[in-house]
Short mmCIF file of C-alpha atoms and ligand atoms in Angstrom, two decimals:
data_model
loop_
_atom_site.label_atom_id
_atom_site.label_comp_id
_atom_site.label_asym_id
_atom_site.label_seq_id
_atom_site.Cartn_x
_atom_site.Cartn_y
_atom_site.Cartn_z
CA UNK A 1149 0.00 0.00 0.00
CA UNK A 1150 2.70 2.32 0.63
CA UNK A 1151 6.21 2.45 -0.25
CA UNK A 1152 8.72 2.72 2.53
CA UNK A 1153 11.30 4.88 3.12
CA UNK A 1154 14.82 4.92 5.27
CA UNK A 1155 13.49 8.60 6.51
CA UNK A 1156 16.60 9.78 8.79
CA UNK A 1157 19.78 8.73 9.84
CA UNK A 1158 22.46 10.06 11.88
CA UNK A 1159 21.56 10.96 15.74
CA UNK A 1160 19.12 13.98 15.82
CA UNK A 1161 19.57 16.61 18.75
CA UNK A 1162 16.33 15.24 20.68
CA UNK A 1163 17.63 12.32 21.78
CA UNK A 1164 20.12 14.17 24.21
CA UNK A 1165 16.25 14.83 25.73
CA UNK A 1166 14.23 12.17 27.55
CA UNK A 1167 10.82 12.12 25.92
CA UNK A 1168 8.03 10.53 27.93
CA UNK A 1169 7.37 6.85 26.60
CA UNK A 1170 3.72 6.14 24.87
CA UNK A 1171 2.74 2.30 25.44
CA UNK A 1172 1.44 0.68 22.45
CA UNK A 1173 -0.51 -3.04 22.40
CA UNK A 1174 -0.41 -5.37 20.12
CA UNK A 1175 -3.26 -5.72 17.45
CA UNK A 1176 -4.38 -9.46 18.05
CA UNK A 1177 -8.09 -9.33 16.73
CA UNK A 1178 -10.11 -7.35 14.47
CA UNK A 1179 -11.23 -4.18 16.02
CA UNK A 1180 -13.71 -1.43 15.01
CA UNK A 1181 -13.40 2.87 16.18
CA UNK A 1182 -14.97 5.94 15.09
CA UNK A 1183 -11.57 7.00 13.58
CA UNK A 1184 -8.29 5.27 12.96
CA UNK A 1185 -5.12 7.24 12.53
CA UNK A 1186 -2.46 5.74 10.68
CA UNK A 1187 0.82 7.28 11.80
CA UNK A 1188 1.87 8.33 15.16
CA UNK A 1189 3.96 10.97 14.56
CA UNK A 1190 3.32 14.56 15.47
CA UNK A 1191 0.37 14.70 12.41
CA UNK A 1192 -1.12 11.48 13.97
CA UNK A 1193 -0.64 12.76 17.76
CA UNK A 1194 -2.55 16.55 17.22
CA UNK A 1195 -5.11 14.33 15.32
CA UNK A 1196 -5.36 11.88 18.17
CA UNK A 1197 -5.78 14.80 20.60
CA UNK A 1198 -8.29 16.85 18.78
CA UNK A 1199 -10.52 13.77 18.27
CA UNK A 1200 -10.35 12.27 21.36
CA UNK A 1201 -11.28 15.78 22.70
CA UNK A 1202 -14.29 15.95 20.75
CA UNK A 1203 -15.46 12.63 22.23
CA UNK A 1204 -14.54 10.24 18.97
CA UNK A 1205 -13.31 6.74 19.83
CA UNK A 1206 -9.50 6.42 18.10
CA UNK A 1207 -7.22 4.12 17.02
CA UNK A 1208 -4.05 4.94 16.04
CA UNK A 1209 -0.90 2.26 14.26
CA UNK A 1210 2.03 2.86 13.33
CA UNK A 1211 4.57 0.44 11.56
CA UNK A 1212 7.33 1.86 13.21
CA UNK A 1213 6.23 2.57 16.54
CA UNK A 1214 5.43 6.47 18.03
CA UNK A 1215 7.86 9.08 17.62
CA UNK A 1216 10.14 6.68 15.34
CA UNK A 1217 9.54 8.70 11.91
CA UNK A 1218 9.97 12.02 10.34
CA UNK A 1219 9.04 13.73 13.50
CA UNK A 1220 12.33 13.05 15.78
CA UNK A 1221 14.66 14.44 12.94
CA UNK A 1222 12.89 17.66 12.39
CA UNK A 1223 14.89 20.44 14.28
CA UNK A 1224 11.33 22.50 14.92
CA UNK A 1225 11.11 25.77 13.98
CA UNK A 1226 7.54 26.03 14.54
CA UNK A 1227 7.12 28.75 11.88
CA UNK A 1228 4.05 30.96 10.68
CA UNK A 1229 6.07 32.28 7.98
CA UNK A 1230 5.69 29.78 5.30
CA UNK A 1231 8.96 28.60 3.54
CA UNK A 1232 7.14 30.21 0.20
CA UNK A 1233 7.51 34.15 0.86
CA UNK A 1234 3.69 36.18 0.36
CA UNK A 1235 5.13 38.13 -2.98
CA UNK A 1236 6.22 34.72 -4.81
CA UNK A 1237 3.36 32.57 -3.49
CA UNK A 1238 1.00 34.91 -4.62
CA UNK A 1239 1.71 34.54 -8.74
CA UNK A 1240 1.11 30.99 -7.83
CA UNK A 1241 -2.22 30.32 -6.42
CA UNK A 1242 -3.48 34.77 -6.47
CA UNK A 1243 -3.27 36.95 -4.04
CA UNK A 1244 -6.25 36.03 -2.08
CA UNK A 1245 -5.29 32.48 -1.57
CA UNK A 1246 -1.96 33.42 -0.85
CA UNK A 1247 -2.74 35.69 2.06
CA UNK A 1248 -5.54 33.27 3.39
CA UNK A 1249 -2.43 30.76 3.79
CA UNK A 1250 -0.25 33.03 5.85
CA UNK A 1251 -3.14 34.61 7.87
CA UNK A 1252 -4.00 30.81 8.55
CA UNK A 1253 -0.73 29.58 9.30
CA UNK A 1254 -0.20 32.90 11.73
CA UNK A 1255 -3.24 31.51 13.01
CA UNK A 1256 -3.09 27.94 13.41
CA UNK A 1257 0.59 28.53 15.16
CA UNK A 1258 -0.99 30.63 18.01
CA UNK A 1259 -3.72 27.99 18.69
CA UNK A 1260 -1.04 25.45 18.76
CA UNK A 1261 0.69 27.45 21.59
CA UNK A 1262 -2.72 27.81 23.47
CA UNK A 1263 -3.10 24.50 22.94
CA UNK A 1264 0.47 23.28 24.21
CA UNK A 1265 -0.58 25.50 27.53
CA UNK A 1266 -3.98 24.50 28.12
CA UNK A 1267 -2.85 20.59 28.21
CA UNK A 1268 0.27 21.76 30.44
CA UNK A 1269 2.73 19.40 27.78
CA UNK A 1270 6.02 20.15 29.12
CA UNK A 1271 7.57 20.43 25.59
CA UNK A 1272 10.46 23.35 25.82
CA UNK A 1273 8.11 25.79 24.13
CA UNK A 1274 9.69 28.76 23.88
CA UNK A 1275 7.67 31.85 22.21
CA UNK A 1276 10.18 33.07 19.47
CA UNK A 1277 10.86 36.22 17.19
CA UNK A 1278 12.17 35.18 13.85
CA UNK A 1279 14.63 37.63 11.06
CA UNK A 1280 14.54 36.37 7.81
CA UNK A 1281 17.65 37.39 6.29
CA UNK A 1282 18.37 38.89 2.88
CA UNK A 1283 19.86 35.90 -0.15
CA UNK A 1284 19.92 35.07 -3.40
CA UNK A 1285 16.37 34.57 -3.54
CA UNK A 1286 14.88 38.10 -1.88
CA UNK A 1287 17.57 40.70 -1.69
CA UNK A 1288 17.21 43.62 0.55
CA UNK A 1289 14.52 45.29 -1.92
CA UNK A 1290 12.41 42.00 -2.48
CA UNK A 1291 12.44 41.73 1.26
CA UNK A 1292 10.94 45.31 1.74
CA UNK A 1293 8.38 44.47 -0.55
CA UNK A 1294 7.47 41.52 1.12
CA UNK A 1295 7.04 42.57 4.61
CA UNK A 1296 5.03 45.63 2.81
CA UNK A 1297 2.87 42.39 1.38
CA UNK A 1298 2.68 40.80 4.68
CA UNK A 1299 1.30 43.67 6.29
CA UNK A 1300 -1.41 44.16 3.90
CA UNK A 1301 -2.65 40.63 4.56
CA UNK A 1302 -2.96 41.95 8.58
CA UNK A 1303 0.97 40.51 9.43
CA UNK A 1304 2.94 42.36 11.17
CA UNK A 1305 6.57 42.46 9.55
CA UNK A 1306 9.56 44.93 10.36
CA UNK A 1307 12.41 45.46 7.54
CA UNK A 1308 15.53 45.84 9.35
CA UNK A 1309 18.14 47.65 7.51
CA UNK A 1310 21.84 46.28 7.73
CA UNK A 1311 22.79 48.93 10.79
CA UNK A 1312 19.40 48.62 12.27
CA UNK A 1313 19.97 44.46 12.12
CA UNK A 1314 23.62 44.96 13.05
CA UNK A 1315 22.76 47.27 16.10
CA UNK A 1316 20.08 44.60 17.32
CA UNK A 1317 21.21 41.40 16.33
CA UNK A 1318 24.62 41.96 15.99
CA UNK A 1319 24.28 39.94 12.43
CA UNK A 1320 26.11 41.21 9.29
CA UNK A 1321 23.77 41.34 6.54
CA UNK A 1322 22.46 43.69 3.58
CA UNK A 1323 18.94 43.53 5.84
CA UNK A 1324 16.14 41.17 7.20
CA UNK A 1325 12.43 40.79 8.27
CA UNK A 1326 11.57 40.78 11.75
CA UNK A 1327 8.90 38.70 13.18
CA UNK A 1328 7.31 37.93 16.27
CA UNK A 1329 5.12 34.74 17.66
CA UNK A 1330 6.82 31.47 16.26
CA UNK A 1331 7.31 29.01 18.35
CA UNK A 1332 10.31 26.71 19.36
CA UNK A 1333 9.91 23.39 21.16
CA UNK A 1334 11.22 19.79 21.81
CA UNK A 1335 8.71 17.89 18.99
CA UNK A 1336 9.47 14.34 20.46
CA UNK A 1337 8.23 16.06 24.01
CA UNK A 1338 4.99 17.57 22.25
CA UNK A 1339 4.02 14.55 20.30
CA UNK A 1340 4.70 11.86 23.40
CA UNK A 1341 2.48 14.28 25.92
CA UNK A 1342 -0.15 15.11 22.69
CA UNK A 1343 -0.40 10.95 22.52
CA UNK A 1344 -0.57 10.70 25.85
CA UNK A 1345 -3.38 13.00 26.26
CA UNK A 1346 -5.61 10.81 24.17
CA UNK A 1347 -4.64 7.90 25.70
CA UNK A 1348 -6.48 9.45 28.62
CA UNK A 1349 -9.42 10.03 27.03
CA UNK A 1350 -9.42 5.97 25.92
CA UNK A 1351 -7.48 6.14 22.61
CA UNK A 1352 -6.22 2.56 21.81
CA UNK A 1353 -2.56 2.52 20.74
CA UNK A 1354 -1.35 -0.74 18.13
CA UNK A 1355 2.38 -0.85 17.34
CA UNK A 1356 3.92 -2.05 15.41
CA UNK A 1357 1.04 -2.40 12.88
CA UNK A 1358 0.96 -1.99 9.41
CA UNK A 1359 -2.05 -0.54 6.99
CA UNK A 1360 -1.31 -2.85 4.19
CA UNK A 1361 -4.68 -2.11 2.40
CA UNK A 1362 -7.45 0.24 2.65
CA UNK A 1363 -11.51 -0.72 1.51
CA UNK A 1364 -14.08 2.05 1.48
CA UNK A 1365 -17.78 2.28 1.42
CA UNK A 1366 -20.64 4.95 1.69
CA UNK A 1367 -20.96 4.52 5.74
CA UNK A 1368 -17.53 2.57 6.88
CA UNK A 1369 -13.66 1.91 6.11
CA UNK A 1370 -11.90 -1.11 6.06
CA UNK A 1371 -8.36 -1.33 7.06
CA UNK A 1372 -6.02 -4.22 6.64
CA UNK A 1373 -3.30 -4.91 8.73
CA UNK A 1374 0.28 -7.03 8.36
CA UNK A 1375 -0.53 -9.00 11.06
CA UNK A 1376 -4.07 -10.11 9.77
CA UNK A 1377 -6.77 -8.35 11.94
CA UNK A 1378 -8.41 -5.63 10.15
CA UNK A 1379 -9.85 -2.44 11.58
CA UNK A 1380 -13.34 -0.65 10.74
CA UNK A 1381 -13.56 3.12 11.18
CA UNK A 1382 -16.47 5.28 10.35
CA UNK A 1383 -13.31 7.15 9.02
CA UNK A 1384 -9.70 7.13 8.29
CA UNK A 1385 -6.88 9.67 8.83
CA UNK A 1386 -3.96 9.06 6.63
CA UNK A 1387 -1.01 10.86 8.77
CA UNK A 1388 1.72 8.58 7.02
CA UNK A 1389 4.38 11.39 6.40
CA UNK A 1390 6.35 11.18 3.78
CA UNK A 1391 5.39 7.83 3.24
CA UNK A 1392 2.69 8.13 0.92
CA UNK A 1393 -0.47 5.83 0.52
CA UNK A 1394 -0.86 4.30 -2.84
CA UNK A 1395 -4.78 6.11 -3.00
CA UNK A 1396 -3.48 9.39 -2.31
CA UNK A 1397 -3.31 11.50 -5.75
CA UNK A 1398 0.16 12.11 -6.81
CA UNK A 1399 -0.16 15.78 -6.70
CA UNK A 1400 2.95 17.82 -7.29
CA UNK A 1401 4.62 16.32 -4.58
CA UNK A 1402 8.29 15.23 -4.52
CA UNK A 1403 11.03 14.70 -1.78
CA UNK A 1404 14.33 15.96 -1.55
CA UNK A 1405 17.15 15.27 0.91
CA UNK A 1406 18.16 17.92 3.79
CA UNK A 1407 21.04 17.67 6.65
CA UNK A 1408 21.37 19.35 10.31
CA UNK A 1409 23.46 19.92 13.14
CA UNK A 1410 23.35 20.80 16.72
CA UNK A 1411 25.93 22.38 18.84
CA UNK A 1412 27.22 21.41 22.47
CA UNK A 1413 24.90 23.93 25.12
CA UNK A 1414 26.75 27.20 24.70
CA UNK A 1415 24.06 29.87 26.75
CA UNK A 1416 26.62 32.18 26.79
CA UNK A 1417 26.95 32.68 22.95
CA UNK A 1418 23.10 33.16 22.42
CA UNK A 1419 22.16 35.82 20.61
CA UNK A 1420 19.71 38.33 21.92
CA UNK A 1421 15.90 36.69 22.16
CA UNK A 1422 17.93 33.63 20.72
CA UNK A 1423 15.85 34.64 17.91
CA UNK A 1424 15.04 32.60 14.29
CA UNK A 1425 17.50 33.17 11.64
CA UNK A 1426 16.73 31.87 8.28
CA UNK A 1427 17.87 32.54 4.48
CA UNK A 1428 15.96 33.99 1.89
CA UNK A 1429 18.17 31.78 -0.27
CA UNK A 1430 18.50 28.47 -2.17
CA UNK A 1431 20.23 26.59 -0.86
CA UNK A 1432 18.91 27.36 2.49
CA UNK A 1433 20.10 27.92 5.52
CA UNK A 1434 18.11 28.26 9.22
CA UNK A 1435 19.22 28.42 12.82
CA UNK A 1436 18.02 28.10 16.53
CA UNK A 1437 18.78 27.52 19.91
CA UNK A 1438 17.34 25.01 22.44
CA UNK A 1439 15.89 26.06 25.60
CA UNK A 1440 19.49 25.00 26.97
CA UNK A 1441 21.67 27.25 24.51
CA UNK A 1442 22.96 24.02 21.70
CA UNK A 1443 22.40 25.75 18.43
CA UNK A 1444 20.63 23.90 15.80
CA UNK A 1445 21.50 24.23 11.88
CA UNK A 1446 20.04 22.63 8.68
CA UNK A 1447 18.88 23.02 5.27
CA UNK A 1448 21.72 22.46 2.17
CA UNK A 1449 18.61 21.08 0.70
CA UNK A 1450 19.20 18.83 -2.75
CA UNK A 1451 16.57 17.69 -4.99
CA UNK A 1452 17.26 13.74 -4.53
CA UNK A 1453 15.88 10.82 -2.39
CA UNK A 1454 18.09 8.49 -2.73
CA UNK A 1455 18.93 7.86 0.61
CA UNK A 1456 22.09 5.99 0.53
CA UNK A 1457 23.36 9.03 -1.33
CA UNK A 1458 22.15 10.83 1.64
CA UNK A 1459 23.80 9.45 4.61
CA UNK A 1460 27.52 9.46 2.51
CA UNK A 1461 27.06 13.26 2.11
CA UNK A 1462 26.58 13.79 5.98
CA UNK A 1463 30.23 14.42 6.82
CA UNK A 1464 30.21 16.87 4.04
CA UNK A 1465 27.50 18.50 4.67
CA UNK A 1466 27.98 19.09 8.40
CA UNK A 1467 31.12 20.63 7.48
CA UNK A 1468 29.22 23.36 4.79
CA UNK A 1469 26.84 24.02 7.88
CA UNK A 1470 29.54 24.69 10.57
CA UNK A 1471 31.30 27.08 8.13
CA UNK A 1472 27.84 28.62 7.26
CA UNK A 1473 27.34 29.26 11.45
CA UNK A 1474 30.30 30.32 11.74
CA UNK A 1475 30.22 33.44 9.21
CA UNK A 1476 26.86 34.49 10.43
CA UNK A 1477 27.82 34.34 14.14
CA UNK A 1478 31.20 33.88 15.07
CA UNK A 1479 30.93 33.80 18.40
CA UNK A 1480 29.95 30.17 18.45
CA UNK A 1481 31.78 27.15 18.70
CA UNK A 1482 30.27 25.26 15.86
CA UNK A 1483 31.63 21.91 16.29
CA UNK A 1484 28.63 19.60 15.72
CA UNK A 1485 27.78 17.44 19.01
CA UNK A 1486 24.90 16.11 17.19
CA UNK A 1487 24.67 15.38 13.22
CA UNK A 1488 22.05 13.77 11.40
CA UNK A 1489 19.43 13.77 7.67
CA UNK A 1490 16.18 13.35 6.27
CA UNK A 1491 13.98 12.87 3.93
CA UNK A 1492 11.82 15.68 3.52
CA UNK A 1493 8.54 16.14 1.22
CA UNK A 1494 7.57 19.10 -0.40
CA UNK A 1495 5.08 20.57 -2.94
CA UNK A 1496 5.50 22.89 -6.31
CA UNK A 1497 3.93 26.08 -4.10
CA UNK A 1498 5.08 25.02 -0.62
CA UNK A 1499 1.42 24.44 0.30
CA UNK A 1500 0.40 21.40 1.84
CA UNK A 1501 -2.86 18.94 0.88
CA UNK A 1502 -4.69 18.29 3.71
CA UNK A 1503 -8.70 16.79 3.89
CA UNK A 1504 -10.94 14.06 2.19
CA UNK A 1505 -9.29 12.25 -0.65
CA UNK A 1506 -11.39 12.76 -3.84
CA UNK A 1507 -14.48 10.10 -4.42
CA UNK A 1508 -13.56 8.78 -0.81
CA UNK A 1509 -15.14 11.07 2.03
CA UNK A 1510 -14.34 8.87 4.73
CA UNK A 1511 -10.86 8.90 3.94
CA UNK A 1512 -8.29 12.25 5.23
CA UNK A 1513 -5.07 12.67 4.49
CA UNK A 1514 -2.51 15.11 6.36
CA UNK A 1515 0.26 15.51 4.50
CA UNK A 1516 2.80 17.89 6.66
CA UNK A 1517 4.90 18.69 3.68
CA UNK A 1518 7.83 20.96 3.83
CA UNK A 1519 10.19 23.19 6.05
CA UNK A 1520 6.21 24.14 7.95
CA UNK A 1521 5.50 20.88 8.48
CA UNK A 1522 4.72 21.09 12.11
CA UNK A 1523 2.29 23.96 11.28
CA UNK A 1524 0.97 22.14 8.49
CA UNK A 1525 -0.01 19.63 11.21
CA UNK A 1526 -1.69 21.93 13.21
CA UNK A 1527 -3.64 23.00 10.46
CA UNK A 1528 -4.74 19.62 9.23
CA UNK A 1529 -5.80 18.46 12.93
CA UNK A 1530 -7.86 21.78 12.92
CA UNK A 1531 -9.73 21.64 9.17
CA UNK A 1532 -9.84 17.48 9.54
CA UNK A 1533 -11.12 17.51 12.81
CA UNK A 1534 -13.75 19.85 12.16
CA UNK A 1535 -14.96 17.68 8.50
CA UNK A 1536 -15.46 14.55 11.12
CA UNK A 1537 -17.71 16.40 13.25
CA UNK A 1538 -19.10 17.77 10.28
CA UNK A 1539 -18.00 20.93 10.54
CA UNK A 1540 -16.91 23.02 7.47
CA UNK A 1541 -13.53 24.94 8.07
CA UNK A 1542 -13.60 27.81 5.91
CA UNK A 1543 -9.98 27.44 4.47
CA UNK A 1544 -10.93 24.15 3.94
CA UNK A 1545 -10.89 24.50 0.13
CA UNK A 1546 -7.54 26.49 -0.02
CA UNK A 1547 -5.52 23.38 1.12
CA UNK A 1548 -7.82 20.72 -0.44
CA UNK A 1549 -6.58 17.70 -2.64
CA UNK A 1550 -9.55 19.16 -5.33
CA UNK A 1551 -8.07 22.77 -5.55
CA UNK A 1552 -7.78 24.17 -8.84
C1 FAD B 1235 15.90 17.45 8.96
C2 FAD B 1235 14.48 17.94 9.00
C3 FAD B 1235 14.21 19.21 9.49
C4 FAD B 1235 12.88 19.66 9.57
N1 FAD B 1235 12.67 20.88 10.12
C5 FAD B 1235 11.40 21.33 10.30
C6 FAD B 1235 11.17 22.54 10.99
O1 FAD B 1235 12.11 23.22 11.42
N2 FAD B 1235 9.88 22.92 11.18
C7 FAD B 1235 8.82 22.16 10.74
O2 FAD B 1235 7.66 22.58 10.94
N3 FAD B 1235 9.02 21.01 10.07
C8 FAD B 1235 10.28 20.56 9.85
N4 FAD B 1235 10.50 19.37 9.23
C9 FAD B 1235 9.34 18.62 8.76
C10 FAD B 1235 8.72 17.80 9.91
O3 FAD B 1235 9.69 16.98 10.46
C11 FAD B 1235 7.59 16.94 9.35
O4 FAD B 1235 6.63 17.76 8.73
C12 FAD B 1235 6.90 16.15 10.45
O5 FAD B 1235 7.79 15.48 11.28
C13 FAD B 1235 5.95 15.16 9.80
O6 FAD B 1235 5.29 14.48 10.82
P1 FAD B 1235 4.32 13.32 10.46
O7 FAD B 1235 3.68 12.88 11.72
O8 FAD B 1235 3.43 13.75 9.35
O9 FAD B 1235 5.28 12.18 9.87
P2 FAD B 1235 6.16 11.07 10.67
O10 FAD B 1235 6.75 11.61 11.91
O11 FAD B 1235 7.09 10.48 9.66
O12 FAD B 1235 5.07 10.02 11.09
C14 FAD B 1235 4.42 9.20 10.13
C15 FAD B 1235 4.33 7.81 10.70
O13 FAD B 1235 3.51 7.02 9.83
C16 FAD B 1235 3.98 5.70 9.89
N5 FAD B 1235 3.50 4.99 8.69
C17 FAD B 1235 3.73 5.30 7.38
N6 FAD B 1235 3.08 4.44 6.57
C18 FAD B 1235 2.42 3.56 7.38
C19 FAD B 1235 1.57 2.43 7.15
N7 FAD B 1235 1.25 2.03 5.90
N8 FAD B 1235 1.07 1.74 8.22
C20 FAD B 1235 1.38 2.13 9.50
N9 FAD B 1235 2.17 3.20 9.77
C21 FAD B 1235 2.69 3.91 8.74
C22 FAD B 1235 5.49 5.82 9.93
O14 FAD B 1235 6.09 4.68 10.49
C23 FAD B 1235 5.68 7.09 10.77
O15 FAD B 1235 6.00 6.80 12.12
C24 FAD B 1235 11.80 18.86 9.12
C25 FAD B 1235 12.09 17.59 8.59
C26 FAD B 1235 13.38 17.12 8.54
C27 FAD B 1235 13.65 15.75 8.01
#
């Protein structure tokens, strides 16, 4: 049903951080729910949580077991500002769409911090400004023009000029957007206590299990699993990650490879609000800092999946990285304590597909595409949540699989 994919290797900076552990059974008979979640990574988790909150009985599986996909090598900038700036996302999809995105992504991260408070998950959340720095993709006049964009969608945006940016930030660079209200957190942490919290509420947990085919009808969905049993839902999330299910269309989706690094704990060297730095360039380049000063570095992006490819380039790759940290603040020590890649999905605009598959209404996918992924998951346990109680969300359409 679904092809699988080696998506990390290398050890990613959250395991230096004790998550708490999510028990899973094993599936010995067949079993029937109001929803089943395939996928218990952070998509699967905010989906578990949302429906379990609105009094649904869930399932969730997961081949791998919790927390053992995408979602432990993803260093979590939990970002409103979508990797596809306003002023080049809008020739893509019009300006209305566009700014509907980024008002809903501004949005959807804000609920995600109420959210992380109101269940008191101990995940490291840290409430985070962000400067997105002038590149070879939005040099220091593009960037005026697009925080002059994002404010006329409602978003606040500052332009920082290079003395204005060198007298705050101490960074050296032609100039930069400043941002407030992303969030940085521990997503191992957040998915474990999001899991957890539907346990509570009577979720049943099946690891490892595998979906290995799917069987639809008007009023019910049939799931088969590896080990035989099969499960009946009055509806299916698909929260499979980069993994994708044969039935999902194959939209203009593709995955390249990425690589990060994280620093020993250095609080001293922090730079003021420890703020998000990231490159309006391609290749890209993004920084921050845990809640216990190691600095975190990825991107050096490259349009390839094969993976064994990958993991050889690691070594050269970390090396790029630490010479790219080091430019942009040199009052680091940029020796990498923690080095690891990933597979990483994305889309033609940057926008992600999230709801009911075409012809099969009992059947959601959540794709989390992209450098927003973890937003993209907020969204999608927002829009899908609100289809199964039969609820329209009124950006449904905008991130739909039948959008024109
Ligand atoms: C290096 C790196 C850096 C990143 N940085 C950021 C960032 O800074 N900010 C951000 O927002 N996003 C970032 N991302 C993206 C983010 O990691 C992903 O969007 C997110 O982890 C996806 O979560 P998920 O739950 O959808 O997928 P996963 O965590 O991969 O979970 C999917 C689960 O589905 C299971 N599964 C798949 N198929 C089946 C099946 N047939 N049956 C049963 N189980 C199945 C898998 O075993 C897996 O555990 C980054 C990604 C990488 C790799």
């Amino acid at each position: 049903m679904a092809r699988k994919l080696d998506l990390r290797s290398g050890r990613p900076v959250w395991f230096a951080y004790r998550a708490p552990s999510v028990p899973t059974e094993r599936l010995t008979r067949d079993v029937k729910t109001d929803v089943l979640i395939v996928g218990m990574g952070i998509s699967g988790a905010m989906m578990a949580e949302t429906l379990t909150g609105a009094g649904h009985s869930v399932i969730c599986i997961d081949r791998r077991g919790p927390l053992l996909g995408s979602t432990s090598a993803t260093t979590a900038l939990v970002q409103f500002e979508l990797d596809q700036p306003l002023t080049k996302l809008s020739p893509m999809v019009g300006k209305t769409s566009a700014g509907q995105a980024w008002r809903r992504s501004r949005l959807s991260v804000s609920n995600l911090s109420g959210r992380i408070a109101e269940l008191g998950i101990d995940c490291s959340l840290t409430p985070s400004s962000s400067l997105y720095l002038a590149g070879n993709v939005l040099d220091p006049a593009a960037l005026r023009d697009e925080a002059g964009a994002r404010r006329q969608v409602g978003i606040a945006a500052t332009y920082l000029t290079r003395k204005a940016l060198t007298d705050s930030f101490g960074i050296d660079r032609a100039g930069a957007i400043l941002s407030h209200g992303n969030l940085a957190l521990d997503p191992r942490k957040l998915t474990a206590g999001l899991l957890l919290k539907a346990l509570e509420r009577k979720a049943r947990f099946y690891a490892p299990v595998q979906a290995t085919a799917i069987e639809d009808s008007r009023d019910q969905v049939v799931v088969a699993t590896s080990g035989g049993p099969t499960i009946t839902a009055r509806h299916l999330v698909l929260a499979t990650g980069y993994e994708l299910t044969d039935i999902i269309p194959k939209t203009a989706h593709s995955i390249v490879s990425t690589w990060a690094i994280a620093t020993m704990p250095q609080p001293k060297n922090i730079w003021p609000g420890a703020a998000f730095m990231w490159e309006a360039s391609d290749p890209y380049l993004y920084i921050r800092a845990t809640e216990d000063g190691r600095v975190i570095c990825g991107g050096e992006d490259e349009e390839f999946t094969d993976e064994a490819r990958r993991d050889t380039l690691i070594a050269d790759k970390t090396k790029r990285l630490a010479k790219k940290l080091h430019s942009l603040l040199p009052q680091l020590d940029v020796t990498p304590e923690f080095t690891w890649t990933g597979s990483f999905g994305t889309t033609s605009t940057g926008m992600p597909y999230i709801g009911a598959l075409p012809r099969h209404p009992r059947i959601h996918a959540v794709m989390g595409y992209g450098g927003n992924g973890i937003t993209f998951s907020q969204i999608a346990s927002e829009i899908v949540g609100s289809a199964i109680g039969s609820v329209e969300d009124v950006d449904a359409k905008l991130f739909s699989f039948s959008r024109s």
